Amino acid sequence: MNPRTRPPARQPQHATHAVVAESELLRRRVLRALERRERYRYVRPDVQASDDGWVVTSPCCSRNVDPDGGVIDIALLQRTGGGWTLSRRDHASASWVRHSKGVRLDTLLDVLCEDPQRVFWP
């Protein structure tokens, strides 16, 4: 068989399990950090992987965005080559707006949890 026409190599199954395990550890790390947030401590946010990164969602307790108190997007965490980016949701335009960048995820989680201007937790 010509080396140029060889089918792509399959990843070992244990590599897939390692990625899933790392993904779940990161999810739990973010959820633990969210327990110390300043706003709406009585609601339980969720963190899910998406094509863009990690999306933090939460029930809308203030009813500023969703009058019925439904679940809304709060933040988007993305891994970059040099660290992480944190974006907030602009609900009026239904788009993500980059808020800050950092080398360490913990630094951005602190920003998300403190949120004195209520840009993440409206």
Short mmCIF file of N, CA and C in Angstrom, two decimals:
data_model
loop_
_atom_site.label_atom_id
_atom_site.label_comp_id
_atom_site.label_asym_id
_atom_site.label_seq_id
_atom_site.Cartn_x
_atom_site.Cartn_y
_atom_site.Cartn_z
N MET A 1 0.85 -1.18 0.00
CA MET A 1 0.00 0.00 0.00
C MET A 1 0.89 1.24 0.00
N ASN A 2 0.56 2.17 -0.83
CA ASN A 2 1.29 3.42 -0.92
C ASN A 2 1.08 4.23 0.36
N PRO A 3 2.17 4.76 0.99
CA PRO A 3 2.01 5.52 2.23
C PRO A 3 1.12 6.74 2.09
N ARG A 4 1.01 7.27 0.89
CA ARG A 4 0.17 8.45 0.69
C ARG A 4 -1.32 8.12 0.67
N THR A 5 -1.66 6.87 0.42
CA THR A 5 -3.06 6.49 0.35
C THR A 5 -3.52 5.70 1.57
N ARG A 6 -2.68 5.60 2.56
CA ARG A 6 -3.03 4.89 3.78
C ARG A 6 -4.20 5.58 4.49
N PRO A 7 -5.13 4.81 5.01
CA PRO A 7 -6.23 5.44 5.75
C PRO A 7 -5.69 6.09 7.03
N PRO A 8 -6.39 7.10 7.53
CA PRO A 8 -5.91 7.77 8.75
C PRO A 8 -5.85 6.79 9.92
N ALA A 9 -4.85 6.98 10.75
CA ALA A 9 -4.68 6.12 11.92
C ALA A 9 -5.81 6.38 12.91
N ARG A 10 -6.30 5.30 13.50
CA ARG A 10 -7.35 5.44 14.51
C ARG A 10 -6.73 5.74 15.85
N GLN A 11 -7.36 6.61 16.60
CA GLN A 11 -6.88 6.90 17.94
C GLN A 11 -7.19 5.72 18.84
N PRO A 12 -6.28 5.41 19.75
CA PRO A 12 -6.59 4.34 20.70
C PRO A 12 -7.80 4.71 21.54
N GLN A 13 -8.56 3.71 21.93
CA GLN A 13 -9.78 3.96 22.69
C GLN A 13 -9.47 4.64 24.03
N HIS A 14 -8.33 4.32 24.65
CA HIS A 14 -8.00 4.94 25.93
C HIS A 14 -7.77 6.44 25.80
N ALA A 15 -7.36 6.91 24.60
CA ALA A 15 -7.19 8.35 24.40
C ALA A 15 -8.54 9.06 24.47
N THR A 16 -9.57 8.46 23.92
CA THR A 16 -10.91 9.03 23.97
C THR A 16 -11.40 9.10 25.42
N HIS A 17 -11.17 8.04 26.18
CA HIS A 17 -11.57 8.04 27.59
C HIS A 17 -10.82 9.11 28.38
N ALA A 18 -9.56 9.34 28.05
CA ALA A 18 -8.78 10.36 28.74
C ALA A 18 -9.35 11.74 28.48
N VAL A 19 -9.77 12.00 27.25
CA VAL A 19 -10.35 13.30 26.90
C VAL A 19 -11.66 13.50 27.64
N VAL A 20 -12.50 12.47 27.68
CA VAL A 20 -13.77 12.56 28.39
C VAL A 20 -13.54 12.79 29.88
N ALA A 21 -12.59 12.08 30.46
CA ALA A 21 -12.29 12.24 31.89
C ALA A 21 -11.76 13.64 32.18
N GLU A 22 -10.88 14.16 31.33
CA GLU A 22 -10.36 15.51 31.52
C GLU A 22 -11.48 16.54 31.40
N SER A 23 -12.37 16.31 30.45
CA SER A 23 -13.50 17.20 30.24
C SER A 23 -14.41 17.25 31.48
N GLU A 24 -14.68 16.10 32.06
CA GLU A 24 -15.54 16.05 33.24
C GLU A 24 -14.85 16.69 34.44
N LEU A 25 -13.55 16.52 34.58
CA LEU A 25 -12.81 17.16 35.67
C LEU A 25 -12.87 18.67 35.55
N LEU A 26 -12.73 19.18 34.33
CA LEU A 26 -12.81 20.62 34.10
C LEU A 26 -14.21 21.13 34.43
N ARG A 27 -15.22 20.41 34.02
CA ARG A 27 -16.61 20.80 34.30
C ARG A 27 -16.83 20.90 35.81
N ARG A 28 -16.38 19.91 36.54
CA ARG A 28 -16.54 19.92 38.00
C ARG A 28 -15.75 21.04 38.65
N ARG A 29 -14.59 21.34 38.11
CA ARG A 29 -13.78 22.44 38.64
C ARG A 29 -14.52 23.77 38.51
N VAL A 30 -15.13 23.98 37.36
CA VAL A 30 -15.88 25.23 37.13
C VAL A 30 -17.11 25.27 38.06
N LEU A 31 -17.82 24.16 38.18
CA LEU A 31 -18.99 24.12 39.07
C LEU A 31 -18.61 24.41 40.52
N ARG A 32 -17.48 23.86 40.96
CA ARG A 32 -17.02 24.13 42.34
C ARG A 32 -16.72 25.61 42.53
N ALA A 33 -16.08 26.21 41.54
CA ALA A 33 -15.77 27.64 41.62
C ALA A 33 -17.05 28.47 41.68
N LEU A 34 -18.07 28.07 40.93
CA LEU A 34 -19.33 28.83 40.91
C LEU A 34 -20.06 28.81 42.24
N GLU A 35 -19.73 27.88 43.10
CA GLU A 35 -20.36 27.84 44.42
C GLU A 35 -20.00 29.05 45.27
N ARG A 36 -18.91 29.71 44.96
CA ARG A 36 -18.49 30.87 45.75
C ARG A 36 -18.85 32.22 45.10
N ARG A 37 -19.75 32.17 44.11
CA ARG A 37 -20.12 33.41 43.43
C ARG A 37 -20.89 34.34 44.36
N GLU A 38 -20.92 35.60 44.01
CA GLU A 38 -21.56 36.64 44.82
C GLU A 38 -23.06 36.77 44.51
N ARG A 39 -23.44 36.59 43.28
CA ARG A 39 -24.83 36.83 42.85
C ARG A 39 -25.63 35.53 42.78
N TYR A 40 -26.88 35.60 43.16
CA TYR A 40 -27.84 34.51 43.01
C TYR A 40 -27.29 33.18 43.52
N ARG A 41 -26.83 33.20 44.74
CA ARG A 41 -26.23 32.01 45.34
C ARG A 41 -27.25 30.90 45.56
N TYR A 42 -28.53 31.21 45.52
CA TYR A 42 -29.57 30.22 45.79
C TYR A 42 -29.99 29.44 44.55
N VAL A 43 -29.45 29.77 43.38
CA VAL A 43 -29.76 29.00 42.18
C VAL A 43 -28.58 28.10 41.83
N ARG A 44 -28.85 27.06 41.10
CA ARG A 44 -27.81 26.11 40.73
C ARG A 44 -27.47 26.28 39.24
N PRO A 45 -26.31 26.90 38.95
CA PRO A 45 -25.90 27.01 37.55
C PRO A 45 -25.45 25.66 37.02
N ASP A 46 -25.33 25.57 35.71
CA ASP A 46 -24.86 24.36 35.07
C ASP A 46 -23.73 24.73 34.13
N VAL A 47 -22.88 23.77 33.82
CA VAL A 47 -21.76 23.96 32.91
C VAL A 47 -21.77 22.81 31.92
N GLN A 48 -21.79 23.15 30.64
CA GLN A 48 -21.81 22.13 29.60
C GLN A 48 -20.79 22.46 28.52
N ALA A 49 -20.17 21.43 27.98
CA ALA A 49 -19.26 21.61 26.85
C ALA A 49 -20.08 21.94 25.61
N SER A 50 -19.52 22.81 24.78
CA SER A 50 -20.15 23.13 23.50
C SER A 50 -19.05 23.18 22.45
N ASP A 51 -19.42 23.41 21.21
CA ASP A 51 -18.41 23.52 20.15
C ASP A 51 -17.47 24.68 20.40
N ASP A 52 -17.96 25.72 21.08
CA ASP A 52 -17.17 26.93 21.31
C ASP A 52 -16.33 26.88 22.59
N GLY A 53 -16.65 26.00 23.51
CA GLY A 53 -15.93 25.95 24.78
C GLY A 53 -16.85 25.42 25.87
N TRP A 54 -16.88 26.10 26.99
CA TRP A 54 -17.73 25.72 28.13
C TRP A 54 -18.75 26.81 28.37
N VAL A 55 -20.02 26.45 28.35
CA VAL A 55 -21.10 27.42 28.55
C VAL A 55 -21.66 27.26 29.96
N VAL A 56 -21.71 28.38 30.68
CA VAL A 56 -22.33 28.42 32.01
C VAL A 56 -23.74 28.94 31.81
N THR A 57 -24.73 28.21 32.31
CA THR A 57 -26.12 28.63 32.26
C THR A 57 -26.68 28.66 33.67
N SER A 58 -27.78 29.40 33.83
CA SER A 58 -28.40 29.51 35.15
C SER A 58 -29.85 29.97 34.99
N PRO A 59 -30.71 29.59 35.92
CA PRO A 59 -32.05 30.17 35.92
C PRO A 59 -31.95 31.69 36.09
N CYS A 60 -32.83 32.42 35.43
CA CYS A 60 -32.82 33.89 35.47
C CYS A 60 -33.65 34.38 36.65
N CYS A 61 -33.01 34.50 37.80
CA CYS A 61 -33.73 34.89 39.02
C CYS A 61 -34.17 36.34 39.03
N SER A 62 -33.39 37.22 38.41
CA SER A 62 -33.74 38.64 38.42
C SER A 62 -34.92 38.92 37.51
N ARG A 63 -35.17 38.02 36.57
CA ARG A 63 -36.23 38.17 35.57
C ARG A 63 -35.96 39.34 34.63
N ASN A 64 -34.72 39.87 34.65
CA ASN A 64 -34.34 40.96 33.74
C ASN A 64 -34.23 40.48 32.30
N VAL A 65 -33.80 39.25 32.11
CA VAL A 65 -33.61 38.72 30.75
C VAL A 65 -34.80 37.86 30.35
N ASP A 66 -35.21 36.99 31.25
CA ASP A 66 -36.35 36.10 30.98
C ASP A 66 -37.40 36.31 32.07
N PRO A 67 -38.50 36.97 31.75
CA PRO A 67 -39.53 37.26 32.75
C PRO A 67 -40.11 36.01 33.42
N ASP A 68 -39.99 34.87 32.75
CA ASP A 68 -40.51 33.62 33.31
C ASP A 68 -39.49 32.89 34.18
N GLY A 69 -38.27 33.44 34.27
CA GLY A 69 -37.25 32.81 35.10
C GLY A 69 -36.60 31.59 34.48
N GLY A 70 -36.65 31.49 33.17
CA GLY A 70 -36.05 30.34 32.48
C GLY A 70 -34.53 30.34 32.54
N VAL A 71 -33.94 29.31 32.03
CA VAL A 71 -32.48 29.17 32.02
C VAL A 71 -31.89 30.05 30.93
N ILE A 72 -30.85 30.83 31.29
CA ILE A 72 -30.19 31.72 30.34
C ILE A 72 -28.69 31.45 30.33
N ASP A 73 -28.05 31.85 29.24
CA ASP A 73 -26.59 31.77 29.15
C ASP A 73 -25.98 32.86 30.03
N ILE A 74 -24.94 32.49 30.76
CA ILE A 74 -24.25 33.41 31.65
C ILE A 74 -22.86 33.75 31.12
N ALA A 75 -22.07 32.72 30.80
CA ALA A 75 -20.68 32.95 30.39
C ALA A 75 -20.22 31.84 29.47
N LEU A 76 -19.16 32.15 28.72
CA LEU A 76 -18.50 31.19 27.85
C LEU A 76 -17.02 31.20 28.18
N LEU A 77 -16.49 30.05 28.53
CA LEU A 77 -15.06 29.89 28.79
C LEU A 77 -14.45 29.12 27.63
N GLN A 78 -13.35 29.66 27.09
CA GLN A 78 -12.70 29.02 25.95
C GLN A 78 -11.21 28.89 26.21
N ARG A 79 -10.68 27.72 25.88
CA ARG A 79 -9.24 27.50 25.98
C ARG A 79 -8.59 28.07 24.73
N THR A 80 -7.56 28.85 24.92
CA THR A 80 -6.81 29.42 23.79
C THR A 80 -5.39 28.88 23.85
N GLY A 81 -4.60 29.20 22.85
CA GLY A 81 -3.22 28.73 22.82
C GLY A 81 -2.43 29.16 24.04
N GLY A 82 -2.68 30.36 24.53
CA GLY A 82 -1.91 30.87 25.66
C GLY A 82 -2.66 30.90 26.97
N GLY A 83 -3.84 30.31 27.05
CA GLY A 83 -4.60 30.34 28.30
C GLY A 83 -6.08 30.20 28.07
N TRP A 84 -6.84 31.18 28.57
CA TRP A 84 -8.30 31.10 28.55
C TRP A 84 -8.89 32.47 28.21
N THR A 85 -10.11 32.45 27.64
CA THR A 85 -10.88 33.67 27.47
C THR A 85 -12.24 33.47 28.16
N LEU A 86 -12.76 34.57 28.65
CA LEU A 86 -14.07 34.59 29.30
C LEU A 86 -14.94 35.58 28.56
N SER A 87 -16.10 35.12 28.12
CA SER A 87 -17.05 35.99 27.40
C SER A 87 -18.35 36.04 28.16
N ARG A 88 -19.04 37.17 28.02
CA ARG A 88 -20.36 37.34 28.63
C ARG A 88 -21.40 37.26 27.52
N ARG A 89 -22.61 36.98 27.91
CA ARG A 89 -23.69 36.90 26.91
C ARG A 89 -24.37 38.26 26.80
N ASP A 90 -24.44 38.77 25.58
CA ASP A 90 -25.23 39.97 25.31
C ASP A 90 -26.60 39.44 24.88
N HIS A 91 -27.53 39.47 25.80
CA HIS A 91 -28.85 38.88 25.54
C HIS A 91 -29.65 39.66 24.51
N ALA A 92 -29.43 40.96 24.42
CA ALA A 92 -30.17 41.76 23.45
C ALA A 92 -29.81 41.37 22.02
N SER A 93 -28.53 41.09 21.77
CA SER A 93 -28.12 40.73 20.41
C SER A 93 -27.90 39.22 20.25
N ALA A 94 -28.14 38.46 21.32
CA ALA A 94 -27.97 37.00 21.31
C ALA A 94 -26.57 36.60 20.82
N SER A 95 -25.56 37.29 21.37
CA SER A 95 -24.18 37.00 20.96
C SER A 95 -23.25 37.00 22.17
N TRP A 96 -22.08 36.40 22.00
CA TRP A 96 -21.06 36.39 23.04
C TRP A 96 -20.14 37.58 22.84
N VAL A 97 -19.78 38.24 23.95
CA VAL A 97 -18.88 39.39 23.91
C VAL A 97 -17.68 39.06 24.80
N ARG A 98 -16.48 39.09 24.20
CA ARG A 98 -15.29 38.78 24.98
C ARG A 98 -15.13 39.79 26.11
N HIS A 99 -14.94 39.29 27.30
CA HIS A 99 -14.79 40.13 28.48
C HIS A 99 -13.34 40.22 28.94
N SER A 100 -12.66 39.08 29.07
CA SER A 100 -11.29 39.09 29.55
C SER A 100 -10.54 37.84 29.12
N LYS A 101 -9.21 37.97 29.19
CA LYS A 101 -8.32 36.86 28.87
C LYS A 101 -7.40 36.63 30.05
N GLY A 102 -6.95 35.40 30.20
CA GLY A 102 -6.01 35.10 31.27
C GLY A 102 -5.27 33.81 31.00
N VAL A 103 -4.12 33.70 31.61
CA VAL A 103 -3.33 32.49 31.48
C VAL A 103 -3.93 31.38 32.34
N ARG A 104 -4.44 31.76 33.50
CA ARG A 104 -4.99 30.78 34.44
C ARG A 104 -6.51 30.82 34.45
N LEU A 105 -7.12 29.66 34.39
CA LEU A 105 -8.57 29.56 34.45
C LEU A 105 -9.10 30.10 35.77
N ASP A 106 -8.42 29.84 36.87
CA ASP A 106 -8.88 30.31 38.18
C ASP A 106 -9.06 31.82 38.24
N THR A 107 -8.18 32.55 37.57
CA THR A 107 -8.29 34.02 37.54
C THR A 107 -9.60 34.45 36.88
N LEU A 108 -9.94 33.81 35.78
CA LEU A 108 -11.19 34.16 35.08
C LEU A 108 -12.42 33.69 35.86
N LEU A 109 -12.30 32.58 36.55
CA LEU A 109 -13.42 32.12 37.39
C LEU A 109 -13.68 33.10 38.53
N ASP A 110 -12.61 33.71 39.07
CA ASP A 110 -12.79 34.74 40.09
C ASP A 110 -13.57 35.93 39.54
N VAL A 111 -13.24 36.34 38.32
CA VAL A 111 -13.95 37.45 37.67
C VAL A 111 -15.43 37.10 37.50
N LEU A 112 -15.69 35.91 37.04
CA LEU A 112 -17.07 35.45 36.83
C LEU A 112 -17.85 35.40 38.14
N CYS A 113 -17.23 34.94 39.19
CA CYS A 113 -17.93 34.77 40.47
C CYS A 113 -18.15 36.09 41.20
N GLU A 114 -17.24 37.04 41.06
CA GLU A 114 -17.39 38.33 41.76
C GLU A 114 -18.39 39.23 41.04
N ASP A 115 -18.18 39.51 39.78
CA ASP A 115 -19.10 40.23 38.90
C ASP A 115 -19.76 41.46 39.53
N PRO A 116 -18.96 42.45 39.99
CA PRO A 116 -19.55 43.62 40.65
C PRO A 116 -20.44 44.48 39.74
N GLN A 117 -20.19 44.48 38.43
CA GLN A 117 -21.01 45.27 37.49
C GLN A 117 -22.18 44.48 36.93
N ARG A 118 -22.36 43.24 37.36
CA ARG A 118 -23.46 42.39 36.91
C ARG A 118 -23.49 42.22 35.39
N VAL A 119 -22.33 42.00 34.80
CA VAL A 119 -22.29 41.78 33.36
C VAL A 119 -22.54 40.30 33.03
N PHE A 120 -22.25 39.42 33.98
CA PHE A 120 -22.49 38.00 33.74
C PHE A 120 -23.83 37.56 34.34
N TRP A 121 -24.11 38.01 35.55
CA TRP A 121 -25.33 37.62 36.26
C TRP A 121 -26.28 38.81 36.27
N PRO A 122 -27.01 39.03 35.16
CA PRO A 122 -27.86 40.25 35.05
C PRO A 122 -29.08 40.23 35.97
#
